Short mmCIF file of C-alpha atoms and ligand atoms in Angstrom, two decimals:
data_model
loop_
_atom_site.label_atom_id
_atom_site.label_comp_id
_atom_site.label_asym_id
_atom_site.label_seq_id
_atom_site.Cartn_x
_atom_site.Cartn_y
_atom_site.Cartn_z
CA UNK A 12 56.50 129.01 119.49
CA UNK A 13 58.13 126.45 121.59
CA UNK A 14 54.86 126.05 123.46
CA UNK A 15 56.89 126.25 126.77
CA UNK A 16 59.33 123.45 126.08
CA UNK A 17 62.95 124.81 126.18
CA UNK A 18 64.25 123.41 122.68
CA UNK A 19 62.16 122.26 119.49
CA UNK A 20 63.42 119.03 120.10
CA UNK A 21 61.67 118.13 123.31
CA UNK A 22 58.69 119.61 122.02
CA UNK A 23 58.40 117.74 118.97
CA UNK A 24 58.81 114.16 120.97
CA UNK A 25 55.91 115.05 123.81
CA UNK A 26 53.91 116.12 120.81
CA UNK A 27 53.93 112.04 119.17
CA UNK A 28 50.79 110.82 121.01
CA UNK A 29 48.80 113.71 118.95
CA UNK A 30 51.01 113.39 115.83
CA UNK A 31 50.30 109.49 115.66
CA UNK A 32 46.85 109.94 116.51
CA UNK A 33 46.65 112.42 113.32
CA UNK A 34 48.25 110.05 110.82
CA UNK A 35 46.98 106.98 112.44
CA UNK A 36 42.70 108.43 112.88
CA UNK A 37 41.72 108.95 109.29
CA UNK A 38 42.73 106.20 107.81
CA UNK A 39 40.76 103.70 110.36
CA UNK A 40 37.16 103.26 109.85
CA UNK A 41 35.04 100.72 112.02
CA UNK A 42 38.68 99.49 113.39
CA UNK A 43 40.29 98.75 109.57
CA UNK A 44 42.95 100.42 107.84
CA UNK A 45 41.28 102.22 104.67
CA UNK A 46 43.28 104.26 102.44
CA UNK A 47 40.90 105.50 99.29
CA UNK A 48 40.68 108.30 101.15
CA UNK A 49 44.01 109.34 100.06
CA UNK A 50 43.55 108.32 96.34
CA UNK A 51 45.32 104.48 97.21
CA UNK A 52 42.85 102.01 96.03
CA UNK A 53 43.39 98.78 96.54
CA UNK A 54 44.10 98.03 92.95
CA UNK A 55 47.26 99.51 93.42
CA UNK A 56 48.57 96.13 95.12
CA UNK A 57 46.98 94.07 92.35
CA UNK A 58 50.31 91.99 90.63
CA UNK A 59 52.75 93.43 93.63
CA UNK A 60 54.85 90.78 94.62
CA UNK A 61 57.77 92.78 96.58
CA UNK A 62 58.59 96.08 97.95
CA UNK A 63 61.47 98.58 97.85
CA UNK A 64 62.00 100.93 100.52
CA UNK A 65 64.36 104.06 99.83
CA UNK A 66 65.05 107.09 101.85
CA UNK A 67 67.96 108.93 103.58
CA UNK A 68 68.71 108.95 107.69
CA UNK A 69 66.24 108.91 110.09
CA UNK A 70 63.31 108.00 107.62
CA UNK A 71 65.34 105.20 105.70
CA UNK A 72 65.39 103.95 109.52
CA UNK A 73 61.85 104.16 109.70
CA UNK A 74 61.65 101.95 106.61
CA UNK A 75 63.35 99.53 108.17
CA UNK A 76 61.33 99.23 111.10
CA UNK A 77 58.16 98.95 108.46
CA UNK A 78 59.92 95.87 106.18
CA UNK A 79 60.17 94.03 109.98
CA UNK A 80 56.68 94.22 110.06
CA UNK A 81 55.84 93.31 105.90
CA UNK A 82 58.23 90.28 106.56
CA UNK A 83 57.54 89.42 109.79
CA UNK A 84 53.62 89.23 109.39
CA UNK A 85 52.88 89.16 106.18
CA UNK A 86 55.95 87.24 104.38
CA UNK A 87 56.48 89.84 101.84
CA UNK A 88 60.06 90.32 101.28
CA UNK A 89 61.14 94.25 101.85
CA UNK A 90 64.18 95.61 100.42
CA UNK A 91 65.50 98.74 102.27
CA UNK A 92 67.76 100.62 100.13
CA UNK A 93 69.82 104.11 100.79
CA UNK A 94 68.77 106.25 98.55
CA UNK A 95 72.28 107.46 97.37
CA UNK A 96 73.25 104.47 96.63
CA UNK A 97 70.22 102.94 94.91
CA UNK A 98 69.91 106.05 92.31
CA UNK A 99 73.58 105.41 91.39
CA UNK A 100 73.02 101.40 90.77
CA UNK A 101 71.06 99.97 88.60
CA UNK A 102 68.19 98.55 90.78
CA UNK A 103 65.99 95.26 90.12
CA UNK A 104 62.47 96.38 90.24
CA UNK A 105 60.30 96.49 87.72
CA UNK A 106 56.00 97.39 87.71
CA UNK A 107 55.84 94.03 90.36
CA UNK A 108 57.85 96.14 92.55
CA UNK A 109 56.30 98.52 94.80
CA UNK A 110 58.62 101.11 95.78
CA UNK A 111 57.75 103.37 98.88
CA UNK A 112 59.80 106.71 99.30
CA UNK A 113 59.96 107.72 102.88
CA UNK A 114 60.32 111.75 103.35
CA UNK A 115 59.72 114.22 106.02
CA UNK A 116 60.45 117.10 104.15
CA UNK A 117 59.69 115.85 100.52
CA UNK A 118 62.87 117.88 98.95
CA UNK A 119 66.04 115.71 100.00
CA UNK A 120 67.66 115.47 96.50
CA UNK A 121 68.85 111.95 96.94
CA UNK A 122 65.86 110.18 97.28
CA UNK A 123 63.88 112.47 94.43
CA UNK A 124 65.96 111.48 92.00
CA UNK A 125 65.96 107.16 93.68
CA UNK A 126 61.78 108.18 93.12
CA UNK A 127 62.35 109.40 89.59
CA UNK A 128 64.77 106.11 88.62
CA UNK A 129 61.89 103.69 90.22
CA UNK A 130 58.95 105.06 87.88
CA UNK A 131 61.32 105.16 85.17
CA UNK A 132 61.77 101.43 85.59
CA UNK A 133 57.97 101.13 85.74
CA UNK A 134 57.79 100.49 89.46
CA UNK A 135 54.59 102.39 91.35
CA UNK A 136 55.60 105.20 93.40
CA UNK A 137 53.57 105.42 96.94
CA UNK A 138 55.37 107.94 98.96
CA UNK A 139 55.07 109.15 102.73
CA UNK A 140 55.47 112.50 103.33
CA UNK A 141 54.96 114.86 105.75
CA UNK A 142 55.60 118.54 104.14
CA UNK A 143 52.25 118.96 101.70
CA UNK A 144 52.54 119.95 98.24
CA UNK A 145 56.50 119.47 98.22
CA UNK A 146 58.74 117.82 95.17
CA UNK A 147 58.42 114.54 96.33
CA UNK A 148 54.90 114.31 97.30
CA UNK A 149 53.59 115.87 93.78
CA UNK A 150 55.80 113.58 91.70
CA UNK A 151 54.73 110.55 93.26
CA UNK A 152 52.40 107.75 92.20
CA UNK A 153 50.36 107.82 95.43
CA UNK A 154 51.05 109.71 98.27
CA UNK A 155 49.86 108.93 102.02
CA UNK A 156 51.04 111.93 104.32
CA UNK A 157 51.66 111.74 107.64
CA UNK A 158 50.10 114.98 110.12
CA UNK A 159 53.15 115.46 112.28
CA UNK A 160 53.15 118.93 111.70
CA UNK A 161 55.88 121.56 110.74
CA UNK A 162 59.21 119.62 112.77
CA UNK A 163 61.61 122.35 113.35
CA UNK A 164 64.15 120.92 114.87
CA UNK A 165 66.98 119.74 112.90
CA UNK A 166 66.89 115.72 114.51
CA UNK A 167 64.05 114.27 112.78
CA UNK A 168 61.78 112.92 116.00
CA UNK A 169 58.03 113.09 115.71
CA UNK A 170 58.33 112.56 111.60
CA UNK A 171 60.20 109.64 112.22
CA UNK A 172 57.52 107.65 114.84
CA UNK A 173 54.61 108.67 112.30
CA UNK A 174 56.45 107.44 108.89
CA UNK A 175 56.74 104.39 111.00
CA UNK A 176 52.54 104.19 111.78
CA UNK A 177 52.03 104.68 107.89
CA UNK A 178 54.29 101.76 106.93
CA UNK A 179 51.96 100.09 109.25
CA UNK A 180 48.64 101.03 107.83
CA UNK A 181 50.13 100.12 104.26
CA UNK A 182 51.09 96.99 105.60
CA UNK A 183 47.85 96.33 107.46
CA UNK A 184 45.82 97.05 104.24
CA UNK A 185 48.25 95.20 102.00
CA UNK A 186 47.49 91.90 104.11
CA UNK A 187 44.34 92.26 104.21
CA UNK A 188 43.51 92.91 100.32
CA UNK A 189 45.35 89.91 99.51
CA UNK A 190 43.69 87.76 102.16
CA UNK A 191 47.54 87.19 104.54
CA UNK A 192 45.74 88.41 107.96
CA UNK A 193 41.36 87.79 108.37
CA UNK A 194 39.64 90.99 109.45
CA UNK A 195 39.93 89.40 113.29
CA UNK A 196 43.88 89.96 112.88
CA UNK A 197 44.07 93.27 111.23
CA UNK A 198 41.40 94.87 113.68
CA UNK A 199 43.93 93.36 116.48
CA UNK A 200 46.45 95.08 114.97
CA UNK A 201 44.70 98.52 114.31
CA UNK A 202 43.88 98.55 118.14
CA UNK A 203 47.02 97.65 119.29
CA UNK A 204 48.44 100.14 116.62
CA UNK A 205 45.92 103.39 118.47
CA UNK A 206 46.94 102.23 121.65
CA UNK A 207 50.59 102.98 120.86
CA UNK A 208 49.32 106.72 122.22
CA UNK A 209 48.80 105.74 126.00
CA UNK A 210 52.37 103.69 125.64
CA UNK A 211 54.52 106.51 124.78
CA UNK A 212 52.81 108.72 127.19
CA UNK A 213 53.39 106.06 130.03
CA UNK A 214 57.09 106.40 128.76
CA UNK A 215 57.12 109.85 129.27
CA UNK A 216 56.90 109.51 132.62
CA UNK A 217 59.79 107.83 132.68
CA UNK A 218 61.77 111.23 131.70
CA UNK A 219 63.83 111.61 135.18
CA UNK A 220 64.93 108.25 134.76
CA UNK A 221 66.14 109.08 131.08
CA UNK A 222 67.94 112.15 132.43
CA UNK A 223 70.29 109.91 134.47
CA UNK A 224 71.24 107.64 131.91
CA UNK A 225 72.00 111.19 129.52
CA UNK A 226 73.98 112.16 132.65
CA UNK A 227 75.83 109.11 132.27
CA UNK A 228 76.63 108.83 129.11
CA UNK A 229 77.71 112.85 128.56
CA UNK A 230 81.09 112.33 129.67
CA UNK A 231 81.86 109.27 127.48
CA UNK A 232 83.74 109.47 124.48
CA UNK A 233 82.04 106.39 123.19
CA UNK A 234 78.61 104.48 123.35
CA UNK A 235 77.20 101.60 122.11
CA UNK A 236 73.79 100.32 121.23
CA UNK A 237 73.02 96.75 121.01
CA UNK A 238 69.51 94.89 120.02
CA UNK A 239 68.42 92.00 117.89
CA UNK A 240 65.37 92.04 115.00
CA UNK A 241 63.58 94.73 115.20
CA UNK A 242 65.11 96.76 118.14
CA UNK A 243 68.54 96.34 116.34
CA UNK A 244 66.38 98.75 113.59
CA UNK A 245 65.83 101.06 116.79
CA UNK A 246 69.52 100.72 117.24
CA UNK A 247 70.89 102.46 114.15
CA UNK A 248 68.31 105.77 114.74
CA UNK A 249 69.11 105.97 118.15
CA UNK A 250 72.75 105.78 117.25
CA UNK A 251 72.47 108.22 114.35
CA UNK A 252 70.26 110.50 116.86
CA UNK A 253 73.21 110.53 119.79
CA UNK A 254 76.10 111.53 117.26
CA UNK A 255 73.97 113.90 115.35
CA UNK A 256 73.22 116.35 118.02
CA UNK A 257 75.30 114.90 121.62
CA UNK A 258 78.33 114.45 119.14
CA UNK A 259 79.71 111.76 120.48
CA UNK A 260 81.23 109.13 119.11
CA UNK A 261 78.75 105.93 118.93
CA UNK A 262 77.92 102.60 116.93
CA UNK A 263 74.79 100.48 116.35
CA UNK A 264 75.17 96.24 116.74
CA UNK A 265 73.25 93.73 115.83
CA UNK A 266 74.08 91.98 119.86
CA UNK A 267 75.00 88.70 118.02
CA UNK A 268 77.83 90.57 115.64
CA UNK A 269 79.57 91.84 118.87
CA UNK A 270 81.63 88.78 118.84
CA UNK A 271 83.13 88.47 115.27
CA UNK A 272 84.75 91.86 116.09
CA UNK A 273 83.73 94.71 117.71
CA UNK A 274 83.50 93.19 121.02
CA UNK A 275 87.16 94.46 121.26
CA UNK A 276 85.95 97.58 121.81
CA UNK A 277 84.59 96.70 124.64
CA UNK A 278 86.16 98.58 127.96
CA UNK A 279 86.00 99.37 131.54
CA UNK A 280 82.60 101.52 131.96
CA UNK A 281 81.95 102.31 128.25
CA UNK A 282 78.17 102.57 128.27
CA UNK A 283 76.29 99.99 126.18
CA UNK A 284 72.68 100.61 125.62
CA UNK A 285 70.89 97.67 125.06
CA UNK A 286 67.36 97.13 123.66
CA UNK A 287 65.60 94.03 124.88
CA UNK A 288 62.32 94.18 123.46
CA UNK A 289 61.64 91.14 121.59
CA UNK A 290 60.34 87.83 123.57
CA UNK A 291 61.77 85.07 120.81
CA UNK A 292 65.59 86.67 121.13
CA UNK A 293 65.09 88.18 124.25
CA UNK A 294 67.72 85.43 126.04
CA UNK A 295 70.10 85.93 123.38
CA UNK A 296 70.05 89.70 123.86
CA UNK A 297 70.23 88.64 127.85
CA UNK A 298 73.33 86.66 127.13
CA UNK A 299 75.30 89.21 125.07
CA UNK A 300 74.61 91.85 127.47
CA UNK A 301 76.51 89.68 130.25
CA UNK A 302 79.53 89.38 127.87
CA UNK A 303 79.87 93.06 127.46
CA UNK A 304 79.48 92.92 131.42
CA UNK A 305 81.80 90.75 132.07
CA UNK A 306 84.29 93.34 130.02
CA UNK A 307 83.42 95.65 132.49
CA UNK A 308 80.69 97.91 130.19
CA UNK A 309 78.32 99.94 131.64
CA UNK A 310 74.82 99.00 130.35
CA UNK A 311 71.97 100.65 130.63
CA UNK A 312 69.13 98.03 129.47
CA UNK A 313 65.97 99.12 127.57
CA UNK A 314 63.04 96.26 127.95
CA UNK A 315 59.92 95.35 129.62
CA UNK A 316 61.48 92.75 131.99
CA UNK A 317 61.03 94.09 135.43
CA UNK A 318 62.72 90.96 136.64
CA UNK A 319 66.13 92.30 136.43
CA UNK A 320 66.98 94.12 139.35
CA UNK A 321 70.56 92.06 138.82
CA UNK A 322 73.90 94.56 138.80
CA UNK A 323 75.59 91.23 137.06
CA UNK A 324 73.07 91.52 134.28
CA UNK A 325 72.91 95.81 133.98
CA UNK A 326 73.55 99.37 135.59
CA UNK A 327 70.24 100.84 134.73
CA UNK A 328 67.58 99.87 133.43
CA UNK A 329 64.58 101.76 131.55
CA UNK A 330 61.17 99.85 131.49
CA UNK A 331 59.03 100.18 128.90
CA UNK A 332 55.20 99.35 129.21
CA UNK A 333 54.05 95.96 128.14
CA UNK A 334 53.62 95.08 124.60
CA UNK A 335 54.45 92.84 121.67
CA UNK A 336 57.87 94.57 120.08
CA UNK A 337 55.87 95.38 116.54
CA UNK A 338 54.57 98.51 119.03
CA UNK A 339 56.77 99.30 121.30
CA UNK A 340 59.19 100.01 119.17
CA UNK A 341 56.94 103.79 119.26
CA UNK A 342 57.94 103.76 122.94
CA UNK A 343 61.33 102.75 122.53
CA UNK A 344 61.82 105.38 120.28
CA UNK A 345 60.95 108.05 122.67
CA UNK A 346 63.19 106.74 124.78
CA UNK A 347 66.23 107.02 122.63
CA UNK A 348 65.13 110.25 121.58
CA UNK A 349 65.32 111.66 124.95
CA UNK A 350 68.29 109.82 125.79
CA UNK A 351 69.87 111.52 122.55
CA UNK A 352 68.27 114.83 123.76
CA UNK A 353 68.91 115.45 127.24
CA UNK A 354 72.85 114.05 126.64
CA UNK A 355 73.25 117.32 124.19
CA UNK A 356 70.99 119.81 126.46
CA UNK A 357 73.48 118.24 129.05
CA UNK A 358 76.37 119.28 127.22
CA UNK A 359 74.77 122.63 126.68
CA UNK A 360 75.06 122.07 123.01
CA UNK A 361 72.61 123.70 120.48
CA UNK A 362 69.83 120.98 120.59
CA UNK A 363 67.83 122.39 117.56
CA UNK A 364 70.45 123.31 115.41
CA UNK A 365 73.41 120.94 115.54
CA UNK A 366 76.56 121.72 113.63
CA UNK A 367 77.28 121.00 110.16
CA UNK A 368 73.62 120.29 109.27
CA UNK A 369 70.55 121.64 107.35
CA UNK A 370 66.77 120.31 108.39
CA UNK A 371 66.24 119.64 104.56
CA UNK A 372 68.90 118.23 102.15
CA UNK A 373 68.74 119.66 98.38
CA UNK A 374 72.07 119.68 97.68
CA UNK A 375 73.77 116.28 96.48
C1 F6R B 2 68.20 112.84 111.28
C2 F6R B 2 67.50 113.40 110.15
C3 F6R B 2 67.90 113.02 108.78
C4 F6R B 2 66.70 112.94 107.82
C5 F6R B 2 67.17 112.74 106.38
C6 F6R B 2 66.00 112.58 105.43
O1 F6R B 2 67.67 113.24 112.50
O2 F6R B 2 66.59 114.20 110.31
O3 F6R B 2 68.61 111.81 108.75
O4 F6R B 2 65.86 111.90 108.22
O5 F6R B 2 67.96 113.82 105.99
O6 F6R B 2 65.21 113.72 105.41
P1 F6R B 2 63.76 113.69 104.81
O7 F6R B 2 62.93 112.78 105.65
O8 F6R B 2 63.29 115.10 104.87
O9 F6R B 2 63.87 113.16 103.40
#
């Protein structure tokens, strides 16, 4: 069952190349996004004029990653809401909303009912899902699956990398019904989007790499993550991933917040993990790692730069392959999951089945 991989876990993060390849493969014909296929017509973004994102955990995380790209390239503005909290409030959308419900499992309770409160207030429902036939999926609007396959392990890894590639396509299609990117751009960004396949498996390669970091940061109390735009999205899930099943203690900064507080936290060889991927901020990022430095962290730095071979600058560092940060983020997410992954197995914790938590959440 575990195909020869020793937990679920690792299993379901070497299986992403194939997973993306599933979700990503249909819904690209003669290098465009199409989505008819899957009973979205294009009329569906006729009067849209914003979006609302809302899910739980890992996928609200993948969400976030997707309004990057809507605002980013497009100039649509994305509001990414918890879904506990938005089905207790009373939330401004209305039909010129579109709301998108992000769900591996299509049963977590919370964001049913935040999908049953959006149609109420007349705003489309197009959800992702991954499990077929479930609540969520047959009460939606419009419904665009994603082909990860059954994930078994509790930590949400493979269904979190694919609900990322379907935010893309949406967003691909979406700018190019209503004429934001030419058919030049949004081919660019299909290819790059397939190619994220051979950049996660060059990033497998980095595993033994990976392992020493994990080794590293298993007998910390505390770690931190660090990153700006959209690897500060790649923060919080890699964050949420290490305490979930390595159970230790760890927090998620935007790098230019460290210094209106939590830089105080900063101590002699507490590893900070910090992301680096995005050109524009990439100096800032640069500059905030060399404060927590100089307070005598232990960084580990995540980026493409292979420039920095500096020990003022970092203790490790993890390359990733070359690529604008809109797709590596699929690479940097494999690296956080095994960082997450191999800490636990390191602690000889129960990878799959981490205390205190169910794979599906029904109950409120
Ligand atoms: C974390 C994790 C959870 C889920 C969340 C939503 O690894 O798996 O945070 O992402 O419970 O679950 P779904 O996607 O099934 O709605």
């Amino acid at each position: 069952q575990k195909g020869g991989y020793p937990h679920f876990m690792l299993k379901e993060i070497y299986e992403q190349p194939d997973a993306l390849d599933r979700t990503i493969r249909p819904r690209v014909s003669d290098g465009l996004p199409f989505l008819e296929e899957d009973g979205i017509s294009d009329s569906l973004f006729d009067g849209i004029k914003n979006i609302t994102v809302v899910a739980c955990g890992t996928a609200m995380h993948a969400g976030m990653v997707g309004k990057y790209v809507f605002e980013s390239k497009l100039r649509i503005p994305v509001n990414v809401e918890i879904a506990s909290e938005f089905r207790y409030k009373d939330p401004i959308i209305d039909k010129n909303t579109l709301t998108i419900v992000l769900s591996q499992s299509g049963e977590t309770i919370d964001t049913l009912e935040a999908l049953r409160l959006a149609k109420k207030k007349g705003s489309p429902v197009l959800s992702i899902v991954n499990v077929k036939g479930s609540t969520i999926a047959r009460e939606s609007d419009y419904v665009l699956y994603t082909h990860a396959g059954p994930e078994i392990a509790v930590a949400s890894t493979k269904a979190y990398t694919v609900q990322i590639s379907a935010m893309y396509l949406i967003a691909c299609r979406y700018g190019l019904v209503k004429g934001i990117i030419s058919e030049d751009e949004a081919r660019e960004f299909i290819k790059n989007l397939e190619n994220v396949r051979s950049i996660i498996e060059d990033t497998l390669k980095n595993a033994n790499t990976i392992k020493m970091v994990a080794n590293r940061i298993m007998i910390s109390p505390d770690v931190f993550y660090i990153g700006r735009g959209i690897d500060y999205t790649l923060c919080l899930e890699a964050s949420l991933k290490l305490k979930e099943i390595s159970y230790i203690h760890s927090e998620a900064y935007a790098a230019g917040e460290l210094k209106h507080g939590t830089i105080a936290l900063i101590s002699e060889n507490v590893p900070v993990i910090a992301i680096a991927t995005e050109k524009d901020v990439y100096s800032k990022v640069i500059s905030n790692v060399k404060e927590v430095k100089s307070r005598g962290a232990f960084v580990i730095l995540v980026s493409h730069d292979d420039d920095i071979n500096d020990t003022s600058v970092c203790d490790m560092q993890i390359k990733l392959p070359e690529a604008d940060s809109v797709f590596s983020v699929f690479a940097t997410a494999v690296v956080l999951q095994l960082i997450a992954y191999y800490t636990s197995d390191a602690k000889g914790l129960d990878v799959d089945k981490p205390r205190n938590l169910a794979k599906s959440v029904t109950v409120e």
